[in-house]
Tab-separated table of C-alpha atoms and ligand atoms in Angstrom:
chain	number	residue	atom	x	y	z
A	1	MET	CA	-1.387	26.092	26.814
A	2	LYS	CA	-1.238	28.335	23.726
A	3	THR	CA	-3.477	27.183	20.881
A	4	LYS	CA	-1.962	27.496	17.391
A	5	GLN	CA	-4.235	28.497	14.513
A	6	TYR	CA	-4.508	26.586	11.239
A	7	ASP	CA	-6.991	26.372	8.400
A	8	VAL	CA	-6.980	22.572	8.393
A	9	ILE	CA	-6.006	19.879	10.889
A	10	ILE	CA	-5.595	16.391	9.415
A	11	LEU	CA	-5.432	13.404	11.739
A	12	GLY	CA	-3.396	10.510	10.285
A	13	ALA	CA	-0.348	10.776	8.023
A	14	GLY	CA	-1.025	7.682	5.908
A	15	GLY	CA	-1.615	7.752	2.170
A	16	ALA	CA	-4.928	9.602	2.392
A	17	GLY	CA	-3.788	12.147	4.990
A	18	LEU	CA	-0.512	12.940	3.192
A	19	MET	CA	-2.292	13.406	-0.123
A	20	CYS	CA	-4.997	15.598	1.411
A	21	ALA	CA	-2.406	17.696	3.264
A	22	SER	CA	-0.303	18.299	0.150
A	23	VAL	CA	-3.287	19.331	-1.981
A	24	ALA	CA	-4.717	21.643	0.700
A	25	GLY	CA	-1.281	23.097	1.482
A	26	GLN	CA	-0.541	23.803	-2.163
A	27	ARG	CA	-3.864	25.644	-2.374
A	28	GLY	CA	-2.467	28.013	0.230
A	29	ARG	CA	-4.255	26.536	3.238
A	30	LYS	CA	-2.300	26.413	6.508
A	31	VAL	CA	-2.226	22.693	7.320
A	32	LEU	CA	-1.258	20.719	10.413
A	33	LEU	CA	-0.873	16.949	9.872
A	34	ILE	CA	-0.862	14.938	13.113
A	35	ASP	CA	0.077	11.250	13.559
A	36	HIS	CA	0.747	9.235	16.685
A	37	ALA	CA	3.355	7.144	14.839
A	38	ASP	CA	6.995	8.205	14.760
A	39	GLU	CA	7.084	8.208	10.955
A	40	PRO	CA	4.515	8.908	8.246
A	41	GLY	CA	3.116	6.422	5.737
A	42	LYS	CA	4.071	3.242	7.576
A	43	LYS	CA	1.589	1.106	5.628
A	44	ILE	CA	2.891	2.512	2.364
A	45	LEU	CA	6.391	1.438	3.390
A	46	ILE	CA	5.424	-2.205	3.954
A	47	SER	CA	2.916	-2.391	1.116
A	48	GLY	CA	3.359	-4.539	-1.962
A	49	GLY	CA	6.222	-6.440	-0.321
A	50	GLY	CA	8.134	-3.142	0.115
A	51	ARG	CA	7.529	-1.972	-3.470
A	52	CYS	CA	4.055	-0.423	-2.970
A	53	ASN	CA	1.387	-1.417	-5.444
A	54	PHE	CA	0.462	2.260	-5.677
A	55	THR	CA	-2.455	2.066	-8.118
A	56	ASN	CA	-4.278	-0.109	-10.594
A	57	ILE	CA	-4.719	1.123	-14.142
A	58	TYR	CA	-8.185	-0.459	-14.279
A	59	ALA	CA	-9.473	1.175	-11.081
A	60	SER	CA	-13.132	2.188	-11.197
A	61	ALA	CA	-15.908	2.125	-8.604
A	62	GLU	CA	-16.626	-1.491	-9.574
A	63	GLN	CA	-13.663	-2.855	-7.632
A	64	PHE	CA	-14.838	-1.325	-4.358
A	65	ILE	CA	-17.119	-2.665	-1.652
A	66	SER	CA	-19.379	-0.237	0.183
A	67	ALA	CA	-22.945	-0.114	1.489
A	68	ASN	CA	-23.345	2.571	-1.205
A	69	PRO	CA	-21.569	1.257	-4.317
A	70	HIS	CA	-22.001	4.629	-6.075
A	71	PHE	CA	-20.311	6.730	-3.418
A	72	ALA	CA	-16.724	6.318	-4.644
A	73	LYS	CA	-17.500	7.168	-8.293
A	74	SER	CA	-17.154	10.927	-8.021
A	75	ALA	CA	-13.763	11.066	-6.271
A	76	LEU	CA	-12.329	8.179	-8.322
A	77	GLY	CA	-13.547	9.850	-11.507
A	78	ARG	CA	-11.930	13.177	-10.643
A	79	TYR	CA	-8.558	11.734	-9.561
A	80	SER	CA	-7.689	8.791	-11.782
A	81	PRO	CA	-4.846	6.246	-11.734
A	82	GLN	CA	-3.288	8.296	-14.566
A	83	ASP	CA	-3.222	11.394	-12.335
A	84	PHE	CA	-1.197	9.489	-9.750
A	85	ILE	CA	1.023	7.966	-12.448
A	86	ASP	CA	1.724	11.508	-13.728
A	87	LEU	CA	2.841	12.481	-10.217
A	88	VAL	CA	5.047	9.392	-9.890
A	89	GLU	CA	6.615	10.142	-13.285
A	90	ARG	CA	7.190	13.788	-12.363
A	91	TYR	CA	9.349	12.511	-9.499
A	92	GLY	CA	11.210	10.143	-11.830
A	93	ILE	CA	10.093	7.060	-9.887
A	94	ALA	CA	10.503	3.955	-12.050
A	95	TYR	CA	7.599	1.495	-11.968
A	96	HIS	CA	6.241	-1.561	-13.725
A	97	GLU	CA	2.973	-3.439	-14.166
A	98	LYS	CA	3.219	-6.736	-12.333
A	99	THR	CA	-0.071	-8.333	-13.297
A	100	LEU	CA	-3.753	-7.412	-13.777
A	101	GLY	CA	-3.046	-3.674	-14.050
A	102	GLN	CA	-1.147	-3.526	-10.736
A	103	LEU	CA	1.609	-0.881	-10.755
A	104	PHE	CA	4.591	-1.288	-8.418
A	105	CYS	CA	7.754	0.770	-7.837
A	106	ASP	CA	10.823	-0.824	-9.410
A	107	GLY	CA	12.793	0.374	-6.391
A	108	SER	CA	11.200	0.924	-3.017
A	109	ALA	CA	7.916	2.047	-1.442
A	110	LYS	CA	9.949	4.695	0.377
A	111	GLN	CA	10.052	6.619	-2.910
A	112	ILE	CA	6.268	7.063	-2.693
A	113	VAL	CA	6.435	8.313	0.902
A	114	ASP	CA	9.312	10.670	0.022
A	115	MET	CA	7.317	11.969	-2.949
A	116	LEU	CA	4.247	12.660	-0.799
A	117	LEU	CA	6.405	14.362	1.851
A	118	ALA	CA	8.026	16.532	-0.836
A	119	GLU	CA	4.521	17.475	-2.032
A	120	CYS	CA	3.572	18.347	1.565
A	121	ASP	CA	6.740	20.437	1.867
A	122	GLU	CA	5.749	22.362	-1.231
A	123	GLY	CA	2.482	23.183	0.510
A	124	ASP	CA	4.286	24.184	3.777
A	125	VAL	CA	2.420	21.452	5.657
A	126	GLU	CA	3.421	21.234	9.314
A	127	LEU	CA	3.917	17.658	10.447
A	128	ALA	CA	3.454	16.620	14.092
A	129	LEU	CA	4.670	13.038	14.539
A	130	GLY	CA	4.573	10.919	17.700
A	131	ALA	CA	1.582	13.021	18.684
A	132	ALA	CA	-1.573	11.266	19.832
A	133	PRO	CA	-4.618	13.516	19.732
A	134	ASP	CA	-6.320	13.137	23.101
A	135	ASP	CA	-9.096	15.696	23.123
A	136	ILE	CA	-11.081	16.993	20.175
A	137	SER	CA	-13.871	19.505	20.488
A	138	GLN	CA	-15.919	21.774	18.279
A	139	ALA	CA	-17.237	25.243	19.064
A	140	ASP	CA	-18.050	28.359	17.062
A	141	GLY	CA	-17.385	26.631	13.741
A	142	HIS	CA	-13.883	25.599	14.826
A	143	TYR	CA	-12.251	22.346	15.918
A	144	THR	CA	-9.719	22.279	18.737
A	145	VAL	CA	-7.336	19.329	19.001
A	146	THR	CA	-5.039	18.811	21.948
A	147	TYR	CA	-2.152	16.430	21.478
A	148	GLY	CA	0.349	15.976	24.286
A	149	ALA	CA	1.261	19.402	25.556
A	150	GLN	CA	0.083	21.140	22.395
A	151	SER	CA	-3.178	22.477	21.125
A	152	ALA	CA	-4.321	23.503	17.644
A	153	ARG	CA	-7.481	25.055	16.202
A	154	ALA	CA	-8.865	25.062	12.652
A	155	SER	CA	-12.132	25.455	10.780
A	156	SER	CA	-11.620	22.076	9.026
A	157	LEU	CA	-10.813	18.744	10.630
A	158	VAL	CA	-10.035	15.694	8.483
A	159	ILE	CA	-10.245	12.155	9.868
A	160	ALA	CA	-7.613	10.103	8.032
A	161	THR	CA	-6.589	7.601	10.694
A	162	GLY	CA	-7.479	4.515	8.638
A	163	GLY	CA	-9.010	1.297	9.975
A	164	PRO	CA	-7.948	-1.168	12.672
A	165	SER	CA	-6.128	-3.632	10.362
A	166	ILE	CA	-2.625	-4.522	11.583
A	167	PRO	CA	-2.721	-2.943	15.058
A	168	LYS	CA	0.946	-3.858	15.468
A	169	MET	CA	1.675	-1.031	12.993
A	170	GLY	CA	-0.240	1.561	14.986
A	171	ALA	CA	-3.638	1.019	13.345
A	172	THR	CA	-6.570	1.903	15.581
A	173	GLY	CA	-10.347	2.269	15.575
A	174	PHE	CA	-9.856	5.931	16.514
A	175	ALA	CA	-11.620	7.156	13.352
A	176	TYR	CA	-14.802	5.363	14.379
A	177	ASP	CA	-14.768	6.782	17.937
A	178	LEU	CA	-14.250	10.269	16.611
A	179	ALA	CA	-16.939	9.880	13.954
A	180	ARG	CA	-19.398	8.673	16.612
A	181	GLN	CA	-18.491	11.644	18.791
A	182	PHE	CA	-19.808	13.864	15.991
A	183	GLY	CA	-22.917	11.766	15.371
A	184	LEU	CA	-21.759	9.926	12.230
A	185	LYS	CA	-22.872	6.324	11.731
A	186	ILE	CA	-20.512	3.357	11.438
A	187	VAL	CA	-21.011	0.396	9.106
A	188	GLU	CA	-19.898	-2.587	11.167
A	189	PRO	CA	-16.196	-3.088	10.469
A	190	ARG	CA	-14.638	-6.493	9.779
A	191	PRO	CA	-11.231	-7.698	8.592
A	192	ALA	CA	-10.882	-8.125	4.813
A	193	LEU	CA	-8.196	-9.227	2.353
A	194	VAL	CA	-7.376	-11.727	5.061
A	195	PRO	CA	-6.364	-15.436	5.079
A	196	PHE	CA	-8.929	-18.064	6.097
A	197	THR	CA	-8.422	-20.546	8.904
A	198	LEU	CA	-9.597	-24.125	8.393
A	199	GLY	CA	-10.809	-26.590	11.003
A	200	GLY	CA	-13.033	-29.675	11.191
A	201	ASP	CA	-12.667	-32.061	8.253
A	202	ASP	CA	-10.619	-29.489	6.323
A	203	VAL	CA	-7.880	-29.447	8.913
A	204	LEU	CA	-5.905	-32.064	6.982
A	205	PHE	CA	-5.336	-29.513	4.207
A	206	ARG	CA	-3.091	-27.631	6.627
A	207	GLU	CA	-0.557	-30.390	5.978
A	208	LEU	CA	-0.173	-28.861	2.526
A	209	SER	CA	1.348	-25.711	4.054
A	210	GLY	CA	3.368	-23.916	1.362
A	211	VAL	CA	1.669	-25.600	-1.615
A	212	SER	CA	0.171	-23.154	-4.122
A	213	ALA	CA	-2.026	-23.424	-7.220
A	214	ASP	CA	-3.750	-21.185	-9.735
A	215	VAL	CA	-7.440	-21.492	-8.857
A	216	VAL	CA	-10.804	-19.814	-9.076
A	217	ALA	CA	-12.114	-18.980	-5.598
A	218	ARG	CA	-15.861	-18.381	-5.253
A	219	CYS	CA	-18.212	-17.076	-2.592
A	220	GLY	CA	-21.802	-16.127	-3.340
A	221	ASP	CA	-21.872	-14.401	-6.740
A	222	MET	CA	-18.213	-13.372	-6.676
A	223	GLN	CA	-15.231	-15.214	-8.051
A	224	PHE	CA	-11.544	-14.447	-8.490
A	225	ARG	CA	-8.977	-16.307	-10.523
A	226	GLU	CA	-5.494	-15.953	-9.034
A	227	GLY	CA	-3.122	-17.966	-6.876
A	228	ALA	CA	-4.100	-19.750	-3.659
A	229	VAL	CA	-1.669	-20.979	-1.013
A	230	PHE	CA	-2.238	-23.509	1.738
A	231	THR	CA	-0.884	-22.281	5.074
A	232	HIS	CA	-0.310	-23.948	8.429
A	233	LYS	CA	-3.566	-22.306	9.544
A	234	GLY	CA	-5.669	-22.618	6.383
A	235	LEU	CA	-5.778	-20.830	3.058
A	236	SER	CA	-4.224	-17.655	1.702
A	237	GLY	CA	-2.927	-16.207	-1.596
A	238	PRO	CA	-4.449	-13.487	-3.795
A	239	SER	CA	-7.637	-15.316	-4.852
A	240	ILE	CA	-8.384	-16.216	-1.226
A	241	LEU	CA	-7.677	-12.707	0.090
A	242	GLN	CA	-9.971	-11.282	-2.582
A	243	ILE	CA	-12.847	-13.641	-1.805
A	244	SER	CA	-12.429	-13.110	1.967
A	245	SER	CA	-13.796	-9.592	1.480
A	246	TYR	CA	-17.116	-11.104	0.355
A	247	TRP	CA	-17.236	-13.931	2.905
A	248	ARG	CA	-19.418	-14.078	6.009
A	249	HIS	CA	-19.066	-16.551	8.877
A	250	GLY	CA	-20.653	-19.928	8.124
A	251	GLU	CA	-20.597	-19.530	4.336
A	252	PRO	CA	-18.793	-22.048	2.137
A	253	VAL	CA	-15.971	-21.018	-0.177
A	254	GLY	CA	-15.732	-22.942	-3.454
A	255	ILE	CA	-12.399	-23.596	-5.144
A	256	ASP	CA	-12.013	-24.673	-8.759
A	257	PHE	CA	-8.655	-26.439	-8.737
A	258	LEU	CA	-8.629	-26.914	-12.520
A	259	PRO	CA	-10.120	-23.744	-13.981
A	260	ASP	CA	-8.841	-24.408	-17.512
A	261	ARG	CA	-10.495	-27.816	-17.896
A	262	GLU	CA	-13.559	-28.077	-20.145
A	263	PRO	CA	-16.611	-30.015	-18.884
A	264	GLY	CA	-16.195	-33.723	-19.682
A	265	TRP	CA	-12.385	-33.651	-19.416
A	266	LEU	CA	-12.280	-36.599	-17.009
A	267	ARG	CA	-14.312	-38.833	-19.361
A	268	ALA	CA	-11.882	-37.806	-22.132
A	269	GLU	CA	-8.931	-38.766	-19.884
A	270	LYS	CA	-10.574	-42.138	-19.290
A	271	ARG	CA	-10.626	-42.750	-23.021
A	272	ALA	CA	-7.046	-41.524	-23.547
A	273	ARG	CA	-5.369	-42.908	-20.389
A	274	HIS	CA	-7.649	-45.643	-19.126
A	275	ARG	CA	-4.966	-47.295	-16.950
A	276	SER	CA	-4.211	-44.053	-15.048
A	277	THR	CA	-5.512	-43.360	-11.542
A	278	ILE	CA	-7.176	-40.152	-10.372
A	279	LYS	CA	-3.985	-39.280	-8.507
A	280	ASN	CA	-1.876	-39.685	-11.687
A	281	ILE	CA	-4.271	-37.532	-13.657
A	282	LEU	CA	-4.259	-34.778	-11.012
A	283	SER	CA	-0.467	-34.836	-10.692
A	284	ASP	CA	-0.080	-33.416	-14.197
A	285	PRO	CA	-1.699	-30.020	-13.648
A	286	LEU	CA	-1.372	-29.772	-9.843
A	287	PRO	CA	1.532	-29.917	-7.354
A	288	GLY	CA	2.126	-33.534	-6.279
A	289	ARG	CA	1.219	-33.032	-2.610
A	290	LEU	CA	-2.054	-31.349	-3.544
A	291	ALA	CA	-2.887	-34.072	-6.088
A	292	THR	CA	-2.288	-36.758	-3.436
A	293	ALA	CA	-4.417	-34.962	-0.827
A	294	LEU	CA	-7.311	-34.371	-3.225
A	295	ALA	CA	-7.179	-37.920	-4.587
A	296	GLY	CA	-7.220	-39.215	-0.984
A	297	GLN	CA	-10.331	-37.149	-0.266
A	298	LEU	CA	-11.986	-38.318	-3.482
A	299	ASP	CA	-11.611	-41.960	-2.469
A	300	ASP	CA	-14.968	-41.902	-0.690
A	301	GLN	CA	-16.629	-41.285	-4.059
A	302	LEU	CA	-15.122	-44.525	-5.353
A	303	ASP	CA	-16.541	-46.721	-2.578
A	304	ASP	CA	-19.109	-48.427	-4.804
A	305	GLN	CA	-16.486	-49.183	-7.460
A	306	PRO	CA	-14.851	-52.623	-7.863
A	307	GLU	CA	-11.978	-53.388	-5.464
A	308	GLY	CA	-8.461	-52.713	-6.761
A	309	PRO	CA	-6.216	-49.824	-7.682
A	310	LYS	CA	-9.130	-47.859	-9.249
A	311	MET	CA	-7.871	-47.138	-12.720
A	312	LEU	CA	-9.996	-44.699	-14.721
A	313	ALA	CA	-11.201	-47.616	-16.860
A	314	ASP	CA	-12.807	-49.135	-13.728
A	315	ILE	CA	-14.685	-46.004	-12.733
A	316	LYS	CA	-18.201	-45.375	-14.000
A	317	ASP	CA	-18.676	-42.252	-16.138
A	318	THR	CA	-21.271	-40.893	-13.727
A	319	VAL	CA	-18.792	-41.201	-10.870
A	320	LEU	CA	-16.166	-39.427	-12.990
A	321	ASP	CA	-18.684	-36.645	-13.593
A	322	ALA	CA	-19.237	-36.272	-9.846
A	323	ILE	CA	-15.468	-36.160	-9.217
A	324	GLU	CA	-15.055	-33.570	-11.941
A	325	ALA	CA	-17.814	-31.443	-10.404
A	326	ARG	CA	-16.232	-31.679	-6.967
A	327	LEU	CA	-12.811	-30.631	-8.286
A	328	ALA	CA	-14.430	-27.655	-10.019
A	329	ASN	CA	-16.154	-26.477	-6.848
A	330	TRP	CA	-14.364	-27.909	-3.826
A	331	GLN	CA	-16.207	-26.673	-0.765
A	332	PHE	CA	-14.404	-25.391	2.301
A	333	ILE	CA	-16.221	-23.852	5.228
A	334	PRO	CA	-13.577	-21.649	6.854
A	335	ASN	CA	-13.921	-21.599	10.632
A	336	GLY	CA	-12.743	-17.992	10.623
A	337	THR	CA	-10.070	-15.630	9.364
A	338	GLU	CA	-6.711	-14.606	10.744
A	339	GLY	CA	-8.409	-11.369	11.851
A	340	TYR	CA	-7.197	-7.788	12.030
A	341	ALA	CA	-3.678	-8.971	12.864
A	342	LYS	CA	-3.289	-10.181	9.261
A	343	ALA	CA	-5.991	-8.279	7.355
A	344	GLU	CA	-4.679	-5.895	4.695
A	345	VAL	CA	-7.766	-3.737	5.025
A	346	THR	CA	-10.939	-3.200	7.038
A	347	ILE	CA	-14.326	-3.400	5.373
A	348	GLY	CA	-16.996	-1.073	6.739
A	349	GLY	CA	-16.214	2.039	8.743
A	350	ILE	CA	-17.634	5.551	8.707
A	351	SER	CA	-20.898	5.347	6.781
A	352	THR	CA	-20.882	7.155	3.459
A	353	ASP	CA	-24.553	8.076	4.097
A	354	GLY	CA	-23.498	11.059	6.152
A	355	LEU	CA	-20.731	12.236	3.781
A	356	SER	CA	-20.635	14.290	0.588
A	357	GLN	CA	-19.304	12.142	-2.254
A	358	LYS	CA	-17.753	15.252	-3.812
A	359	THR	CA	-15.859	16.638	-0.847
A	360	MET	CA	-15.961	13.900	1.842
A	361	GLU	CA	-17.416	16.473	4.242
A	362	ALA	CA	-19.948	15.337	6.837
A	363	ARG	CA	-23.313	16.665	5.706
A	364	LYS	CA	-24.506	17.565	9.177
A	365	VAL	CA	-21.173	18.585	10.679
A	366	PRO	CA	-19.700	21.441	8.638
A	367	GLY	CA	-15.919	21.409	8.475
A	368	LEU	CA	-15.565	17.717	9.431
A	369	TYR	CA	-14.194	15.426	6.700
A	370	ALA	CA	-13.328	11.702	6.545
A	371	ILE	CA	-11.110	10.050	3.921
A	372	GLY	CA	-9.253	6.848	3.039
A	373	GLU	CA	-9.758	3.492	4.686
A	374	ALA	CA	-11.535	5.051	7.681
A	375	ILE	CA	-14.713	5.258	5.627
A	376	ASP	CA	-16.912	2.492	4.273
A	377	VAL	CA	-15.153	2.132	0.907
A	378	THR	CA	-12.862	-0.886	0.508
A	379	GLY	CA	-11.034	-1.946	-2.620
A	380	TRP	CA	-9.976	-5.272	-4.025
A	381	LEU	CA	-6.408	-6.414	-3.704
A	382	GLY	CA	-4.189	-4.886	-6.384
A	383	GLY	CA	-3.551	-1.163	-5.819
A	384	TYR	CA	-7.208	-0.187	-5.506
A	385	ASN	CA	-7.013	0.784	-1.837
A	386	PHE	CA	-4.215	3.252	-2.406
A	387	GLN	CA	-6.080	4.702	-5.391
A	388	TRP	CA	-8.987	5.326	-3.015
A	389	ALA	CA	-6.651	6.893	-0.432
A	390	TRP	CA	-5.247	9.267	-3.099
A	391	ALA	CA	-8.621	10.081	-4.705
A	392	SER	CA	-10.517	10.693	-1.466
A	393	GLY	CA	-7.539	12.668	-0.123
A	394	VAL	CA	-7.544	14.908	-3.186
A	395	ALA	CA	-11.340	15.370	-3.031
A	396	ALA	CA	-11.121	16.618	0.565
A	397	GLY	CA	-7.859	18.503	-0.032
A	398	GLN	CA	-9.564	20.603	-2.692
A	399	ALA	CA	-12.501	21.410	-0.419
A	400	VAL	CA	-11.073	22.096	3.049
B	1	FAD	C1	0.611	-5.394	4.720
B	1	FAD	C2	-0.222	-4.477	3.865
B	1	FAD	C3	0.065	-4.326	2.527
B	1	FAD	C4	-0.739	-3.514	1.710
B	1	FAD	N1	-0.416	-3.371	0.404
B	1	FAD	C5	-1.182	-2.578	-0.382
B	1	FAD	C6	-0.813	-2.343	-1.737
B	1	FAD	O1	0.259	-2.777	-2.194
B	1	FAD	N2	-1.652	-1.579	-2.507
B	1	FAD	C7	-2.798	-1.022	-1.991
B	1	FAD	O2	-3.522	-0.339	-2.726
B	1	FAD	N3	-3.130	-1.182	-0.693
B	1	FAD	C8	-2.342	-1.928	0.112
B	1	FAD	N4	-2.681	-2.079	1.428
B	1	FAD	C9	-3.844	-1.319	1.963
B	1	FAD	C10	-3.401	0.144	2.185
B	1	FAD	O3	-2.185	0.149	2.917
B	1	FAD	C11	-4.450	0.931	2.961
B	1	FAD	O4	-5.715	0.771	2.383
B	1	FAD	C12	-4.077	2.412	2.967
B	1	FAD	O5	-2.817	2.564	3.600
B	1	FAD	C13	-5.111	3.256	3.677
B	1	FAD	O6	-4.633	4.573	3.744
B	1	FAD	P1	-5.159	5.557	4.897
B	1	FAD	O7	-4.320	6.773	4.778
B	1	FAD	O8	-6.615	5.675	4.840
B	1	FAD	O9	-4.843	4.803	6.262
B	1	FAD	P2	-3.438	4.356	6.880
B	1	FAD	O10	-2.417	4.153	5.846
B	1	FAD	O11	-3.752	3.234	7.813
B	1	FAD	O12	-2.979	5.630	7.714
B	1	FAD	C14	-3.589	5.996	8.902
B	1	FAD	C15	-2.615	6.800	9.719
B	1	FAD	O13	-3.278	7.232	10.907
B	1	FAD	C16	-2.439	7.018	12.019
B	1	FAD	N5	-3.274	6.823	13.201
B	1	FAD	C17	-4.059	5.754	13.490
B	1	FAD	N6	-4.657	5.943	14.670
B	1	FAD	C18	-4.265	7.160	15.116
B	1	FAD	C19	-4.546	7.908	16.272
B	1	FAD	N7	-5.362	7.449	17.222
B	1	FAD	N8	-3.959	9.114	16.406
B	1	FAD	C20	-3.115	9.590	15.456
B	1	FAD	N9	-2.806	8.934	14.348
B	1	FAD	C21	-3.383	7.721	14.166
B	1	FAD	C22	-1.596	5.822	11.656
B	1	FAD	O14	-0.364	5.843	12.381
B	1	FAD	C23	-1.408	5.999	10.157
B	1	FAD	O15	-0.239	6.721	9.858
B	1	FAD	C24	-1.875	-2.848	2.272
B	1	FAD	C25	-2.139	-2.980	3.617
B	1	FAD	C26	-1.331	-3.771	4.430
B	1	FAD	C27	-1.646	-3.868	5.893
C-alpha cells in the first residue's frame, strides 16, 4: 500500500473539521480531510430545523460548560461571531435573528455546508468520504492513518470527529478512543441539551403531551427562561434542554410556570376575583390542559379547607401563599434523559488540561490537535456550539 504525504490529516468533516481544513489549506498546507460518512457536515444539514443556527451574536466563554471555564476564551476571542457573519455575508447567504441573538439561514443549512466546502476547495483540501480510519500510528514526528485500502502520512493530525450524540447520524466515541491512545485524559461524557423523562408521581404530566408554556427552568444555581413542552416521555423545549446540561441524576428541576407574576399575586386575585377557583385563575395565563393538571395536583394543599368548590374567597391567605410558591418552583425529579439518541450535544470529552488553548495542540503530543465537540467545551442551545466548532477549527487551522 502506497502512503500519500500531506502536511495535515483531519479526521471528521463536521463543522470544526471543515473550518480547520479550509483555514489550513488556504495557508498553503496540504490537507487531507477524512470522514466515514458519505457526505460532509451532516449535523449542520439537520441543525436548527434545517436552517442552521450558525452562531449567536452574544457568544462569549460564559455560555460554555467545561471543567476549565477559561479554556475557550482565547479561541472564541480570536474568531468571533462577527467573523463568521462576515464569511456568510461574503457568500451572499441571507440570514435573520430568530431570538436571543440566534442567527439562522433564511434558506437552508445546505448553504453553510456549501460555503465551507467552497472554502475547502479554495485551499485545495482533499476530501476522503466514506472512509473509516482503522489504524492510526505515530513515529518519527509523523502520523500515519490507514483508511480502507489507503494510507496517508502527515506531521499534524487533527481529531474532529465530534461526540457520540445522535449515533444514528454516524456520531461515535472515536475521538475519545484516539485521544486515550495518545495518553490524553477524558472528562466523563454525558448527553446534554436533551429532553427529560418523567416517572413516578410525575408520570401523569405525560398526559399533557404537546402542551407548551413559557417558563423558567432551574437546576442548582442555573436558570433559563424559554419555552417548555410536555412530551409523551416527559419534558422538552428550549428551557428544558438548556437546564439538562446542568442536571445530574437524582437532582430536582424546578419550573416557574408563571414567571411574570409578582409575589402576592394570588392574594391580589382573591381580592379581585374572590368567586374564582384556582383552575379558573390558572386558565388565564396557561394552556387549559396544563391549568387543569396543575390545579388537580394542588388540590392536596386545599385538604384542610372547608368542603365545597374551593373558591379563592374560601382559601386561607397562607394556603394561597404556599400554592403561589409551588407554582413558582414546581419540582420534578426526572428519572433520566432521552440519552445520546436525542441529545443535541455531548458534555465532557477530551480534557482541555492536556491541550493548548491557543492552538488546540496536545501539550505532550506534538502535532496532535483536537477541536469542536470532541473536546470538553459544550455550549448552550442557540448557535453557541457551532461558534465553538468554527473558533476551535480556526485556532487549529492557523497552527497546523
Ligand atoms: C439535531 C441537532 C441540531 C443541532 N442544531 C444546532 C444549531 O442549530 N446550532 C448549533 O450551534 N449547534 C447545533 N447542534 C450541535 C452541533 O451540531 C454540534 O455541536 C457540532 O456539529 C459539532 O461540530 P463538530 O465538527 O465538532 O462535530 P460533528 O458535527 O459531529 O462532526 C464530526 C464528524 O466526524 C465524523 N466521524 C465521527 N466518527 C468518525 C469516525 N470514527 N471516523 C471518521 N469520521 C467520523 C462524523 O461523520 C462527522 O462528520 C445540533 C446538534 C444536533 C444533533
